[in-house]
Short mmCIF file of C-alpha atoms in Angstrom, two decimals:
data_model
loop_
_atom_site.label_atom_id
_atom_site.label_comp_id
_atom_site.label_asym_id
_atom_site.label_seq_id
_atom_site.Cartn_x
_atom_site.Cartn_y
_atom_site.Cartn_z
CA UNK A 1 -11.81 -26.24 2.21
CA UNK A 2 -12.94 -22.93 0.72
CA UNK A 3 -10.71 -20.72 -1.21
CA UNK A 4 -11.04 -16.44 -0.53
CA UNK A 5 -10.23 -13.63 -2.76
CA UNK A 6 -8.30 -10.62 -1.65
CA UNK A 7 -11.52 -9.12 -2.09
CA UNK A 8 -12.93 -11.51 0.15
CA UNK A 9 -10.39 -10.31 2.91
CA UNK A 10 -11.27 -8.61 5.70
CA UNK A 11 -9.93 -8.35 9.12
CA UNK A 12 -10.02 -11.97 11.31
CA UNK A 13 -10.28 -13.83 8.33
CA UNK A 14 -8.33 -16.94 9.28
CA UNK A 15 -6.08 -18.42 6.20
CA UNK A 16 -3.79 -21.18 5.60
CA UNK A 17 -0.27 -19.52 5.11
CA UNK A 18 3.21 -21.64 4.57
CA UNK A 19 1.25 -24.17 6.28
CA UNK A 20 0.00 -22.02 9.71
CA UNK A 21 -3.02 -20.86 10.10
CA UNK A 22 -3.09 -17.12 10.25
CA UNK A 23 -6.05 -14.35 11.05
CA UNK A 24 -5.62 -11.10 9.20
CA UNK A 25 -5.13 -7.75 11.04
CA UNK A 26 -5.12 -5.44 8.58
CA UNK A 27 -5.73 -5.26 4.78
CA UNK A 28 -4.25 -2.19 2.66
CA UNK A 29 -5.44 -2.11 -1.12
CA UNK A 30 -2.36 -0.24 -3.21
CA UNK A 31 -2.72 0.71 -6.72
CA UNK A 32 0.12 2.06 -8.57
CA UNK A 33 0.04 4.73 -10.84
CA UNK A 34 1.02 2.58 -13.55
CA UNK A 35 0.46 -0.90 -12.41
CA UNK A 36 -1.85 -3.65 -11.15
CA UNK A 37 -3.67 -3.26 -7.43
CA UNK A 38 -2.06 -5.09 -4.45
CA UNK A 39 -3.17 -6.21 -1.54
CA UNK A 40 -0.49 -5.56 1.97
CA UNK A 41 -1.90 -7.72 4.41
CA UNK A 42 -0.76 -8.25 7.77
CA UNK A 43 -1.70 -11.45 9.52
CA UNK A 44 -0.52 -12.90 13.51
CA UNK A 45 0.17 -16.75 12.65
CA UNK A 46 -1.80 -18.29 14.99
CA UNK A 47 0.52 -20.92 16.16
CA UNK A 48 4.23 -19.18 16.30
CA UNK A 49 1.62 -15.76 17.42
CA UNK A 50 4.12 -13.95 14.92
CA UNK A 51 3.08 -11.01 13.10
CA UNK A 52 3.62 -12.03 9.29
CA UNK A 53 3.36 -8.75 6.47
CA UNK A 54 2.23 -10.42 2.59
CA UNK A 55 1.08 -8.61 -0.19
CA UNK A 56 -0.81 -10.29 -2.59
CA UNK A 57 -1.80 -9.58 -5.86
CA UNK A 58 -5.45 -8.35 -6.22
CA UNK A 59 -7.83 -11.38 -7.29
CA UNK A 60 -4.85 -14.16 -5.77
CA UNK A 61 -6.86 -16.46 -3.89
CA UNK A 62 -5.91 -18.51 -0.56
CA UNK A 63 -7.14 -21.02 1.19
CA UNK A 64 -8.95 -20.83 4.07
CA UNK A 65 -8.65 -22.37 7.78
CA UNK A 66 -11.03 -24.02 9.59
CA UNK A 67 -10.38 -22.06 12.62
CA UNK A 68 -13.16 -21.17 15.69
CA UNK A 69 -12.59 -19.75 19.18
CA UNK A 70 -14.46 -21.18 21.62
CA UNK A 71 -15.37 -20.31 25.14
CA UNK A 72 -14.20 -23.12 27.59
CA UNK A 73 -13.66 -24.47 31.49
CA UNK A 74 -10.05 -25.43 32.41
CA UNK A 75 -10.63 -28.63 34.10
CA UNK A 76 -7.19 -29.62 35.39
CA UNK A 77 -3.77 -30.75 34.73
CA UNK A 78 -1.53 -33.55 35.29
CA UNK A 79 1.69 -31.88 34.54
CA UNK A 80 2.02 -32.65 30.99
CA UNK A 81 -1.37 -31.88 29.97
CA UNK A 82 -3.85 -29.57 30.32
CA UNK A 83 -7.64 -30.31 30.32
CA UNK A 84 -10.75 -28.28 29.52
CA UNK A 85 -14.09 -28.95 28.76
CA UNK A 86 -16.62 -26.77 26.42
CA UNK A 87 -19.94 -26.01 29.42
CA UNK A 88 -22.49 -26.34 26.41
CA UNK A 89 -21.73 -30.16 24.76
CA UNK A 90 -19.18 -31.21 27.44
CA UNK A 91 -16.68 -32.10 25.15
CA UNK A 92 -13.23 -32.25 26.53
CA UNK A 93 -10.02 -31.13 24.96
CA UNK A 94 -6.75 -31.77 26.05
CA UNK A 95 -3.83 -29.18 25.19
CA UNK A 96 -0.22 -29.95 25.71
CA UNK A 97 2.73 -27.86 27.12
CA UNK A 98 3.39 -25.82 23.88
CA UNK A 99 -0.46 -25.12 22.97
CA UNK A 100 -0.59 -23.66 26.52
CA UNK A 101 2.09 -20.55 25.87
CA UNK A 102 1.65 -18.47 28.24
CA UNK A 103 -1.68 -18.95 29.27
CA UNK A 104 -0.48 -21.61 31.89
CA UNK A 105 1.04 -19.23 34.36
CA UNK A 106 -2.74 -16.98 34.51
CA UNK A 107 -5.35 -19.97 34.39
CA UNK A 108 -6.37 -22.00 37.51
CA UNK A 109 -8.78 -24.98 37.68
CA UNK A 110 -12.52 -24.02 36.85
CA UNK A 111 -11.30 -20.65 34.98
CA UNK A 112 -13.30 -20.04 32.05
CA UNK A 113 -10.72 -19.26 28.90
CA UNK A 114 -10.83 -18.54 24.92
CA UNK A 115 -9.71 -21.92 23.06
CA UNK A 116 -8.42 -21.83 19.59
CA UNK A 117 -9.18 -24.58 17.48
CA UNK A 118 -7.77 -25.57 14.01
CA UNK A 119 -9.31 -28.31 12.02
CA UNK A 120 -10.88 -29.32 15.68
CA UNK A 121 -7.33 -29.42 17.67
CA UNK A 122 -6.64 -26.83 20.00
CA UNK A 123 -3.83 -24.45 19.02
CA UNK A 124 -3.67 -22.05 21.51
CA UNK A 125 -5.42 -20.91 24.99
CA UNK A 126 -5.94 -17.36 25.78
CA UNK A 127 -6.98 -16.26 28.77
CA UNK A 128 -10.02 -13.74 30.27
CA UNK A 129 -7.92 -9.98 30.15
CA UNK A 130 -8.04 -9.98 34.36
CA UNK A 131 -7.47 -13.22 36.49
CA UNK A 132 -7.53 -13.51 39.68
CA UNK A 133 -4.77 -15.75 41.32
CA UNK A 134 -3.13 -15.76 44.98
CA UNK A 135 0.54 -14.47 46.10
CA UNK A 136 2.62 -17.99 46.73
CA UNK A 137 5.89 -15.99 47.52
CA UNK A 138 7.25 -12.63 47.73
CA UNK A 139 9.30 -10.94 50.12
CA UNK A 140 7.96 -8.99 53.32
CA UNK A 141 6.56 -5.27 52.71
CA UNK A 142 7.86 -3.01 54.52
CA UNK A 143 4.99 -1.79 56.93
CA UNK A 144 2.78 1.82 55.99
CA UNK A 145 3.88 1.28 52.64
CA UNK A 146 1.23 2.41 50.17
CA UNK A 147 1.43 1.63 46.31
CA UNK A 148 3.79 3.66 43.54
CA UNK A 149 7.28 3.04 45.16
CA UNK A 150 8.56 0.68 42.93
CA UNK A 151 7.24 -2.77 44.01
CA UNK A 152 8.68 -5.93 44.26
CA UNK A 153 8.34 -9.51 42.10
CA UNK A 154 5.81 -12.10 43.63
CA UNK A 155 5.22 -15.33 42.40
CA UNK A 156 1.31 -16.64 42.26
CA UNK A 157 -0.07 -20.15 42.29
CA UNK A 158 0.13 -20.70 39.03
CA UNK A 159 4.10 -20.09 39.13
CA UNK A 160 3.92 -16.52 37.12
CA UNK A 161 6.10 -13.93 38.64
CA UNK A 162 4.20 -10.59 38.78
CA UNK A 163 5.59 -7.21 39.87
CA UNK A 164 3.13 -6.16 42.95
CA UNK A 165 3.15 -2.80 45.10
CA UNK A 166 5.40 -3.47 48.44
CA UNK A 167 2.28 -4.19 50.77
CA UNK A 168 0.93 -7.04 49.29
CA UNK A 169 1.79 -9.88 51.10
CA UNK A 170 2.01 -13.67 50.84
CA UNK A 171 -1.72 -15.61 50.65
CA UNK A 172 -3.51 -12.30 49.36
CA UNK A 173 -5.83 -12.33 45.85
CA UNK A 174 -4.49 -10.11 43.54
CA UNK A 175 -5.81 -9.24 39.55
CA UNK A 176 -3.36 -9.37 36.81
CA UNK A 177 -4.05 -8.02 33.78
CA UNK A 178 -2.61 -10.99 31.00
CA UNK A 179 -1.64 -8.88 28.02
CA UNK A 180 0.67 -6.87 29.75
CA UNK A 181 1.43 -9.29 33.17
CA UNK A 182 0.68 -6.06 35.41
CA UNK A 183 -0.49 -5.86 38.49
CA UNK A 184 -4.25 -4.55 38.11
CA UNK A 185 -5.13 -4.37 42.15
CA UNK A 186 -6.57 -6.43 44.99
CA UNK A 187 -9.33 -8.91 44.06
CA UNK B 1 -10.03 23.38 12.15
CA UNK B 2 -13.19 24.63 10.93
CA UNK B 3 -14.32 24.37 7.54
CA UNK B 4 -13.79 27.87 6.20
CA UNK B 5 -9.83 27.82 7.70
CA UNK B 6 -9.70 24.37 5.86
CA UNK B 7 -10.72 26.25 2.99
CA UNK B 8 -8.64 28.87 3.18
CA UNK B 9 -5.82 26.77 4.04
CA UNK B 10 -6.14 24.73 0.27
CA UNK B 11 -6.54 27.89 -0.71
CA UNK B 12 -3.52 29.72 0.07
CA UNK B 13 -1.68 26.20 -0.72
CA UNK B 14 -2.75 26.65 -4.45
CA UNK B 15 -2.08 30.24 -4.32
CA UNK B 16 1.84 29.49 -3.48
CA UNK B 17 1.76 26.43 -6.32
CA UNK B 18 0.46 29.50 -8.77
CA UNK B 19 2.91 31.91 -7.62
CA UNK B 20 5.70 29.40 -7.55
CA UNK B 21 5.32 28.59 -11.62
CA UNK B 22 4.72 32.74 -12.01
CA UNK B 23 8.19 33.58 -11.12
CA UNK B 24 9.64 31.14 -13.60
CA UNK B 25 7.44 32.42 -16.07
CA UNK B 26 5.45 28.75 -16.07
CA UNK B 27 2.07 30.01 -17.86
CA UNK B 28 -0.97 28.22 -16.56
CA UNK B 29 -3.53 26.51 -19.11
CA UNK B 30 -6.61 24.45 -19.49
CA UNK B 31 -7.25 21.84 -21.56
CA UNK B 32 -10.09 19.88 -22.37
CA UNK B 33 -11.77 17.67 -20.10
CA UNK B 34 -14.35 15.92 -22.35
CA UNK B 35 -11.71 13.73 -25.15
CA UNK B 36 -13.01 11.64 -27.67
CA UNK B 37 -10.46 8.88 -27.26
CA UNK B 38 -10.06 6.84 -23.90
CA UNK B 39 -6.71 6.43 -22.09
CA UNK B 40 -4.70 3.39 -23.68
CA UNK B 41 -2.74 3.11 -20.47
CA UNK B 42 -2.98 -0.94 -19.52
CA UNK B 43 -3.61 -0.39 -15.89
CA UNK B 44 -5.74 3.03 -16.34
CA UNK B 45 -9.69 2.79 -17.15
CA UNK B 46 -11.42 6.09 -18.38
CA UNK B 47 -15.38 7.15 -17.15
CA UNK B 48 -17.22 7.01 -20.27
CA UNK B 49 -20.60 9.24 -20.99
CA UNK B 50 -22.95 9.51 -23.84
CA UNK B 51 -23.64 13.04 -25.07
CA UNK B 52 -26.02 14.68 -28.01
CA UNK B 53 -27.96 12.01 -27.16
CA UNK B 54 -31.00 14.03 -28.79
CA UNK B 55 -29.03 15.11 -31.67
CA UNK B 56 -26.69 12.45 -32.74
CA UNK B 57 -25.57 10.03 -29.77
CA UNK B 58 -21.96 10.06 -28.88
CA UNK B 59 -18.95 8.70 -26.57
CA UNK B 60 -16.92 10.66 -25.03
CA UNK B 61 -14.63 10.35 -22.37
CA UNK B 62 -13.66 12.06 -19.07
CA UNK B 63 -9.58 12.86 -19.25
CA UNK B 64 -7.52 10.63 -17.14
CA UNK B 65 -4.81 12.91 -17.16
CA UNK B 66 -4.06 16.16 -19.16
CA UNK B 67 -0.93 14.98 -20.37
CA UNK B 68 -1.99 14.28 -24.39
CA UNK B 69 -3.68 17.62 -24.32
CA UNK B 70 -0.75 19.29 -22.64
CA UNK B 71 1.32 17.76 -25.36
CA UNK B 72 -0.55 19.21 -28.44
CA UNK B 73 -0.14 22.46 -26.46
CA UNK B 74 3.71 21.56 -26.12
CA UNK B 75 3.85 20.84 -30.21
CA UNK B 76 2.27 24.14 -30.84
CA UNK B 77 4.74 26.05 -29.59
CA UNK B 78 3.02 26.94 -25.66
CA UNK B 79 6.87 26.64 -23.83
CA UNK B 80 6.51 26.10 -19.75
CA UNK B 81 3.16 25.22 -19.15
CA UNK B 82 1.34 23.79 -16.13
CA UNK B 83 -1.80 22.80 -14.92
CA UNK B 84 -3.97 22.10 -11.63
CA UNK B 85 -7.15 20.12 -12.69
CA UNK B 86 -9.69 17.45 -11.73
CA UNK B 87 -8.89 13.77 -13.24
CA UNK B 88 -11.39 10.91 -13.25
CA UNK B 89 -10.09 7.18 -13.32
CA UNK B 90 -12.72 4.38 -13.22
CA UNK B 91 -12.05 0.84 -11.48
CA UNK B 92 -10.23 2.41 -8.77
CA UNK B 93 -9.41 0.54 -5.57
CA UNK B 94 -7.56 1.46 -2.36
CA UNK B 95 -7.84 3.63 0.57
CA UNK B 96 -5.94 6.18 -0.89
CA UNK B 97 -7.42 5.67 -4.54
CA UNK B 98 -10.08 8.04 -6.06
CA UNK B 99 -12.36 7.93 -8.79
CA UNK B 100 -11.73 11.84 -9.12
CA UNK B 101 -8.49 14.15 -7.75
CA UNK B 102 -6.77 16.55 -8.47
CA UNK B 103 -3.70 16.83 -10.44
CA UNK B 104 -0.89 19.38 -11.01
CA UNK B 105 1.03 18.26 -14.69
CA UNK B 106 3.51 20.91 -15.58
CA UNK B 107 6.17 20.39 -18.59
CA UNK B 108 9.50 22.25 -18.99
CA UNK B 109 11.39 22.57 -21.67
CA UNK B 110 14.89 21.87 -22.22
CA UNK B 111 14.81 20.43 -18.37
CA UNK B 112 16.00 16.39 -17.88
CA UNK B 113 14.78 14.34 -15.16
CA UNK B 114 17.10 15.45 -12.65
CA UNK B 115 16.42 19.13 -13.35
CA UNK B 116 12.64 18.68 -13.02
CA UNK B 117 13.17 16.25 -9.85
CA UNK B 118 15.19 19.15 -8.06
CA UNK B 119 12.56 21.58 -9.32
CA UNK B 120 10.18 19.57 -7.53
CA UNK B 121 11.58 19.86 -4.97
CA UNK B 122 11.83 23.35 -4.76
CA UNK B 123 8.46 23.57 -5.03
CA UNK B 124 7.50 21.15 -2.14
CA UNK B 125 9.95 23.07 0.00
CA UNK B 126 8.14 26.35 -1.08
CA UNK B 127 4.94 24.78 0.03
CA UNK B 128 6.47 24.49 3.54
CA UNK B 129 7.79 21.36 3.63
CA UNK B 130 11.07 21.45 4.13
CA UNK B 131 13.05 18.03 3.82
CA UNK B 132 16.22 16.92 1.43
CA UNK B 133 15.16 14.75 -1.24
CA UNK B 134 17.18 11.21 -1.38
CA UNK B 135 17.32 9.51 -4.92
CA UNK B 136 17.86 6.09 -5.50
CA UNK B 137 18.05 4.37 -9.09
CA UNK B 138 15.30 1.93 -9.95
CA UNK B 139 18.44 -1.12 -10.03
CA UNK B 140 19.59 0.69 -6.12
CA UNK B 141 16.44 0.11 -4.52
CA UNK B 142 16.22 -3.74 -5.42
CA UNK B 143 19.94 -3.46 -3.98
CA UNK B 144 18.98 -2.25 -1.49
CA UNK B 145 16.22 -3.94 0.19
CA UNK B 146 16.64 -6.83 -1.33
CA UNK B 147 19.57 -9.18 -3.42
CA UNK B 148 17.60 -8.76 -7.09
CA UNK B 149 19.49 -7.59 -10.06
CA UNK B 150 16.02 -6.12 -11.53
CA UNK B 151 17.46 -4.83 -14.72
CA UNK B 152 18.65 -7.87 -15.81
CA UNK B 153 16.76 -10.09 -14.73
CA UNK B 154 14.63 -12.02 -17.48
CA UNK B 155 10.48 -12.69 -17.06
CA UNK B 156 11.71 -16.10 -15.94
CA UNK B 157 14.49 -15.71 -13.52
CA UNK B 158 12.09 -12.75 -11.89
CA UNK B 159 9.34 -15.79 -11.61
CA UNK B 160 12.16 -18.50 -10.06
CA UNK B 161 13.17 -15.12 -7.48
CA UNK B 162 9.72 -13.92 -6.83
CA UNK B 163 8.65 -17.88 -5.80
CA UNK B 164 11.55 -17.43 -3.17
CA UNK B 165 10.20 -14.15 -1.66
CA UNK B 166 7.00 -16.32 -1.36
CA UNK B 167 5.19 -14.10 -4.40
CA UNK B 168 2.70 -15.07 -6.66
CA UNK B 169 4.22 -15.25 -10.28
CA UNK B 170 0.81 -15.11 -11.86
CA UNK B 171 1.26 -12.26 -14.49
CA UNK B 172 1.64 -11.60 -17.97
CA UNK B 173 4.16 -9.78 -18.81
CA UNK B 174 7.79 -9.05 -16.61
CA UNK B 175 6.66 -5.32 -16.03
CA UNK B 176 3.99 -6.22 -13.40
CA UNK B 177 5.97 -8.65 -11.72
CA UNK B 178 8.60 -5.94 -11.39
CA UNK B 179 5.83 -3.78 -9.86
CA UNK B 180 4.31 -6.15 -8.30
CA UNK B 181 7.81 -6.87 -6.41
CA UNK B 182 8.59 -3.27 -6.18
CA UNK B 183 5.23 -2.96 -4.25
CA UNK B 184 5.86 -6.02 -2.12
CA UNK B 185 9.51 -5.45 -1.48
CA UNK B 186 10.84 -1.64 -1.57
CA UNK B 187 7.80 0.10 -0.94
CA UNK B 188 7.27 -0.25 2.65
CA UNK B 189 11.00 0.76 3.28
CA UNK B 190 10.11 3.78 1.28
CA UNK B 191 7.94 5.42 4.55
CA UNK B 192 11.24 5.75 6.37
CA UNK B 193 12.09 8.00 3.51
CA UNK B 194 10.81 11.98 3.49
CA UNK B 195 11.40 12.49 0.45
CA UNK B 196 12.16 9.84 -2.26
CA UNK B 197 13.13 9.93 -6.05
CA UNK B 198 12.98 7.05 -7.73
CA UNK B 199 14.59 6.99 -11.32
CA UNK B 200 15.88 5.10 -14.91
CA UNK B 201 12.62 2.86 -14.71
CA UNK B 202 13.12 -0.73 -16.79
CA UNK B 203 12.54 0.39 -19.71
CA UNK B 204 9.28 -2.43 -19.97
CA UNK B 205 7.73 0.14 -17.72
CA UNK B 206 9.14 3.59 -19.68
CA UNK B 207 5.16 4.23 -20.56
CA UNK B 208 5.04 7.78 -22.02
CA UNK B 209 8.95 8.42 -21.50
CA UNK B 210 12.36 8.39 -23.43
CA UNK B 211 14.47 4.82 -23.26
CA UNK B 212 18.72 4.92 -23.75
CA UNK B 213 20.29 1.93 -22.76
CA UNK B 214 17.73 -0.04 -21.96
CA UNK B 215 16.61 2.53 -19.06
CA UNK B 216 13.75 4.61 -19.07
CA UNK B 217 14.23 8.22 -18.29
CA UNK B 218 10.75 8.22 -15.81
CA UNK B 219 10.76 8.86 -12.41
CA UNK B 220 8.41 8.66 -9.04
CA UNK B 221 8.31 10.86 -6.04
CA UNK B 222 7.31 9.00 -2.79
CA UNK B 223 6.54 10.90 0.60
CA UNK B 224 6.96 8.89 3.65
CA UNK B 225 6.38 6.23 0.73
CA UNK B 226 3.37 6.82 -0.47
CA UNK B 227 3.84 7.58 -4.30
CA UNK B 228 3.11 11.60 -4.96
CA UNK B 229 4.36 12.26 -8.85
CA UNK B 230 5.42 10.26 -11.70
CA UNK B 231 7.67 11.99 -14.29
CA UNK B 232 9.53 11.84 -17.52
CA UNK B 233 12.01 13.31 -19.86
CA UNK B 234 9.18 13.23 -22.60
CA UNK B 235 9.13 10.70 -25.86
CA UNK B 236 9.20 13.16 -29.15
CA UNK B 237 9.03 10.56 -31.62
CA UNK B 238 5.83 10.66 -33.45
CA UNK B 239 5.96 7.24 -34.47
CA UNK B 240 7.00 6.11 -31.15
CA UNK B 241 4.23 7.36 -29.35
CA UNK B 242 2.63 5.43 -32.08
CA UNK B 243 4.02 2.26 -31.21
CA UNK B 244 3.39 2.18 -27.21
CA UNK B 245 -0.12 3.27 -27.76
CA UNK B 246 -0.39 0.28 -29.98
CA UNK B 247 1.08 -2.22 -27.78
CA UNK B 248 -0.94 -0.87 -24.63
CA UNK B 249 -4.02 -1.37 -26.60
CA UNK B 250 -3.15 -4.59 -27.77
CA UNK B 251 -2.24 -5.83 -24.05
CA UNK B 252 -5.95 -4.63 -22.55
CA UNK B 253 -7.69 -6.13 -25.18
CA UNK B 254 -5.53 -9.28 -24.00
CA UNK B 255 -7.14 -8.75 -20.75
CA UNK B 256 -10.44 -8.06 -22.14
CA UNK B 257 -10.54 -4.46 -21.20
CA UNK B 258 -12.41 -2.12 -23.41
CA UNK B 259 -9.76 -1.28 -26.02
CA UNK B 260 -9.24 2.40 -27.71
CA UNK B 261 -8.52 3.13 -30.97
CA UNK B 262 -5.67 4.69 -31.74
CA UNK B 263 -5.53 8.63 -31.70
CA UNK B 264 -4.48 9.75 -34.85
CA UNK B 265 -5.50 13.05 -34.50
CA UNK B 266 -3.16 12.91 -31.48
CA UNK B 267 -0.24 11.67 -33.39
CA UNK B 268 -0.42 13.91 -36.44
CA UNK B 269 -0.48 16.90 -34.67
CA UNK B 270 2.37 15.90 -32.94
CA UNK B 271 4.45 14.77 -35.95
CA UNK B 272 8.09 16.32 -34.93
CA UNK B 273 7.25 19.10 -32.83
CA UNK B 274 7.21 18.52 -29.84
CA UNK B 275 10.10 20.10 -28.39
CA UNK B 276 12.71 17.84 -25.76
CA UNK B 277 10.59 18.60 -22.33
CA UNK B 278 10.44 16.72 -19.32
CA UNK B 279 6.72 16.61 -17.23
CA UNK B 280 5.46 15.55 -14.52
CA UNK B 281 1.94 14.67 -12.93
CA UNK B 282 1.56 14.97 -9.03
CA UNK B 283 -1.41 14.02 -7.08
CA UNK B 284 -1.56 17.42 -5.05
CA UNK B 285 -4.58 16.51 -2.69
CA UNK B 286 -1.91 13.73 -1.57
CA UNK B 287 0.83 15.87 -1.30
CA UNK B 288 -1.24 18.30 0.75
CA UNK B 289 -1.95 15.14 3.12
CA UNK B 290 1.58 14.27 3.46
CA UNK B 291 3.31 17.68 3.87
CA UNK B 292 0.89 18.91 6.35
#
C-alpha cells in the first residue's frame, strides 16, 4: 500500500489511522517561530464516523487506505443482512447490521445509495440527501391544520421516526432530508 | 471596506503604535536590511541575493529579524528603541506563514519579562483591544492540558510520553519534541484564551535569551492562540551569544541546511555592553488580524 507525506495531504485523502481508515477534512500547516512546521489535521474515521484531530510532524508519512465510494442499488434484506448490487458490473455486496448505521431506517428496496468500501468490504452506506419513504403510523391530524404548529412523530416504512407537520396522515409519501432526519415536504 | 479606508485604517493603527512608544520616550530607528551574515537560527532560513555583480560579486542577505542590528544599537549606547519593519524568511509554510511581514521589535532597558509582557499589553489595549492578559508558565501549560512534567522530563522519557499521546518521536534533539508537543497538545486550548503569556521557556529552547535555573527568561504572546510575539530578558554575555550561535550552526549543518559563519563583527562590537534589556518581536500584520 502506498505511503503519503503531509505534503501529500489534502482534503479526502483516506489514511490508515490506529488501524481505521480515516478521510481528512481539513489540513492546517503551523510553523513556530522557533521550531519545526506541523501539520493539524482533522480526519472523520470512517468506521466509528468520529471526528479524530492529529498533528503530525511536517515530512511524517502514513499509510494510505484503499478506500472508494461507489454508487449502488439496495437490493433487499433478510433481516440480518442487507444486499446491494453495483448497476455497472453487477457485483453484489452484502453489508451487515453495524455497516448499515443509520442508513437502514432511510433506504428502501431498489434505492440507489453511496457504498463505502475498504480493501473491497463495505464499511458504511450513506444514503441520497432526500428519500422518499411512506407514513406507517402517526397519530390523526387534527383537520384545517396547515404546517408550522409544532408537528407530531410518524414512523415510515423503513421504521425511522420522523417529526411531520400535523396534516400528514398515515399511507402518504413524504421526503426526509437524511443528514438532519427533517421533514423536507410531500413527495 | 474599501481600499483607501483599509488604508487608512493600517494607517492610523501604526500611527497609535508610534505615538504609544513617543510618550515613553521609545525613539524609533532603522537598521539595515541588507546583512552580510545569514540568520543562524536552526528553524529560520534567510533570502539570499548576489550584489556588485559587475564590480566584485557578493552575498548578502535579506534580515530575518532586526534583532542583531537592534543589539549593536543597544551596545552603543541608543536606550529604548523600537522598530516597525519588513522581514523576509525563506522556506516558509502555513496559511498564516509569509515569506515577507512586518515586524515591530522594541527593547527596553532595565525592564524583565514581566515588565515588558504587561507593557505589551498596554499597548494592545491602546490599539483598541481591550482584554486581560492570562499567563501561564511554560511547566503550567503541560499541567494543564495535559499530565507531562516538561521541565524534567529527559529526551527519552519525552519519546516513551509522546508514543502514548500517539506522536511521532522522530526528532533530534528534546527541544522540538517539546515544540512539537506544545504544538500538538496546548496550542489548540490556547484559542479559548484572549490573551495568553507564555513564560520561563526550557531552557533547550532559551534561543537569544537569559537562562537561571535551568529556565529561560523568553516568552510568547498568543491571541485566540495563534502566536503574536516572542520575547526575552536579553543574553549580555559576549561569549555566550558566542556559544548558541555556534551550536545553532552546528545543528543546521547537521540537517544539511546552508550553515553561516559566525559573526564576529557581531560579537566584538558587543563585547560587554550591552546593557540588561528585555525585547520583543511581534508580528503586527497578525496582531492587526486578531484584534480587529
Amino acid at each position: 500500500m502506498a505511503y503519503y507525506s503531509t505534503s501529500q495531504f489534502k482534503n479526502g485523502l483516506k489514511l490508515i489511522l490506529d488501524g481505521n481508515p480515516c478521510s481528512i477534512i481539513s489540513n492546517e500547516i503551523r510553523k513556530p517561530g522557533k521550531g519545526q512546521a506541523s501539520n493539524r489535521v482533522k480526519l472523520k474515521d470512517l468506521i466509528t464516523g468520529k471526528t479524530l484531530e492529529k498533528t503530525f510532524k511536517s515530512g511524517e508519512s502514513l499509510e494510505g487506505a484503499d478506500v472508494m465510494e461507489l454508487d449502488m442499488q439496495y437490493l433487499y434484506s433478510d433481516g440480518e443482512t442487507y444486499n446491494f448490487m453495483d448497476p455497472e458490473s453487477f457485483e453484489q455486496y452484502t453489508v451487515d447490521d453495524t455497516g448499515m448505521g443509520d442508513a437502514k431506517g432511510y433506504l428502501v428496496e431498489q434505492d440507489m445509495c453511496v457504498l463505502t468500501l475498504w480493501n473491497n468490504n463495505p464499511i458504511s452506506v450513506t444514503p441520497p440527501n432526500h428519500v422518499t419513504l411512506e407514513v406507517a403510523d402517526t397519530d390523526p391530524g387534527l383537520k384545517g391544520d396547515t404546517a408550522g404548529t409544532g408537528g407530531k412523530p410518524a414512523t415510515m416504512n423503513t421504521g425511522v421516526v420522523v417529526q411531520v407537520p400535523l396534516f400528514v396522515s398515515i399511507g402518504e409519501k413524504i421526503k426526509v432530508d437524511t443528514r438532519t432526519n427533517e421533514y423536507a415536504g410531500r413527495a | 471596506m474599501n481600499m483607501r479606508e483599509e488604508l487608512k485604517k493600517y494607517s492610523e493603527f501604526l500611527t497609535t503604535i508610534r505615538q504609544f512608544f513617543s510618550a515613553q520616550n521609545v525613539v524609533e530607528v532603522k537598521t539595515h536590511q541588507l546583512l552580510n551574515h545569514p540568520i543562524t537560527d536552526v528553524y529560520i532560513d534567510s533570502i539570499a541575493t548576489q550584489v556588485n555583480g559587475e564590480i566584485s560579486p557578493q552575498h548578502k542577505y535579506l534580515h530575518t529579524s532586526p534583532e542583531l542590528e537592534m543589539k549593536k544599537l543597544l551596545s552603543r549606547g541608543s536606550g529604548d528603541i523600537y522598530q516597525i519593519c519588513q522581514v523576509f524568511r525563506d522556506n516558509e509554510q502555513g496559511s498564516s506563514n509569509f515569506n515577507e511581514f512586518t515586524m515591530l521589535e522594541y527593547y527596553r532597558l532595565g525592564f524583565n519579562v514581566h515588565q515588558l509582557m504587561d507593557d505589551i499589553v498596554d499597548l494592545i489595549n491602546a490599539l483598541g483591544f481591550n482584554s486581560q492578559a492570562e499567563k501561564m508558565s511554560y511547566a503550567q501549560a503541560f499541567f494543564k492540558y495535559t499530565d507531562i512534567d516538561i521541565l524534567n522530563a529527559s529526551f527519552s522519557e519525552l519519546k516513551i510520553i509522546a508514543k502514548k499521546y500517539g506522536l511521532t518521536t522522530d526528532f533530534e534533539w528534546i527541544e522540538d519534541l517539546q515544540i512539537f508537543m506544545f504544538t500538538a497538545l496546548c496550542e489548540p486550548k490556547l484559542k479559548e484564551i484572549p490573551l495568553c503569556f507564555i513564560y520561563d521557556y526550557p531552557h533547550q529552547q532559551a534561543a537569544l535569551a537569559k537562562v537561571e535555573s535551568n529556565v529561560a527568561h523568553r516568552f510568547e504572546l498568543y491571541i485566540n492562540g495563534v502566536e503574536i510575539a516572542n520575547g526575552y530578558d536579553e543574553l549580555q554575555d559576549a561569549y555566550e551569544y558566542e556559544q548558541r550561535f555556534i551550536s545553532d550552526i552546528s545543528k543546521r549543518k547537521f540537517l544539511s541546511k546552508y550553515t553561516p559563519e559566525l559573526d564576529n563583527e557581531f560579537i566584538d562590537q558587543l563585547n560587554g555592553s550591552l546593557p540588561q534589556c528585555s525585547g520583543v518581536a511581534i508580528g503586527i500584520d497578525r496582531l492587526l488580524s486578531q484584534i480587529n
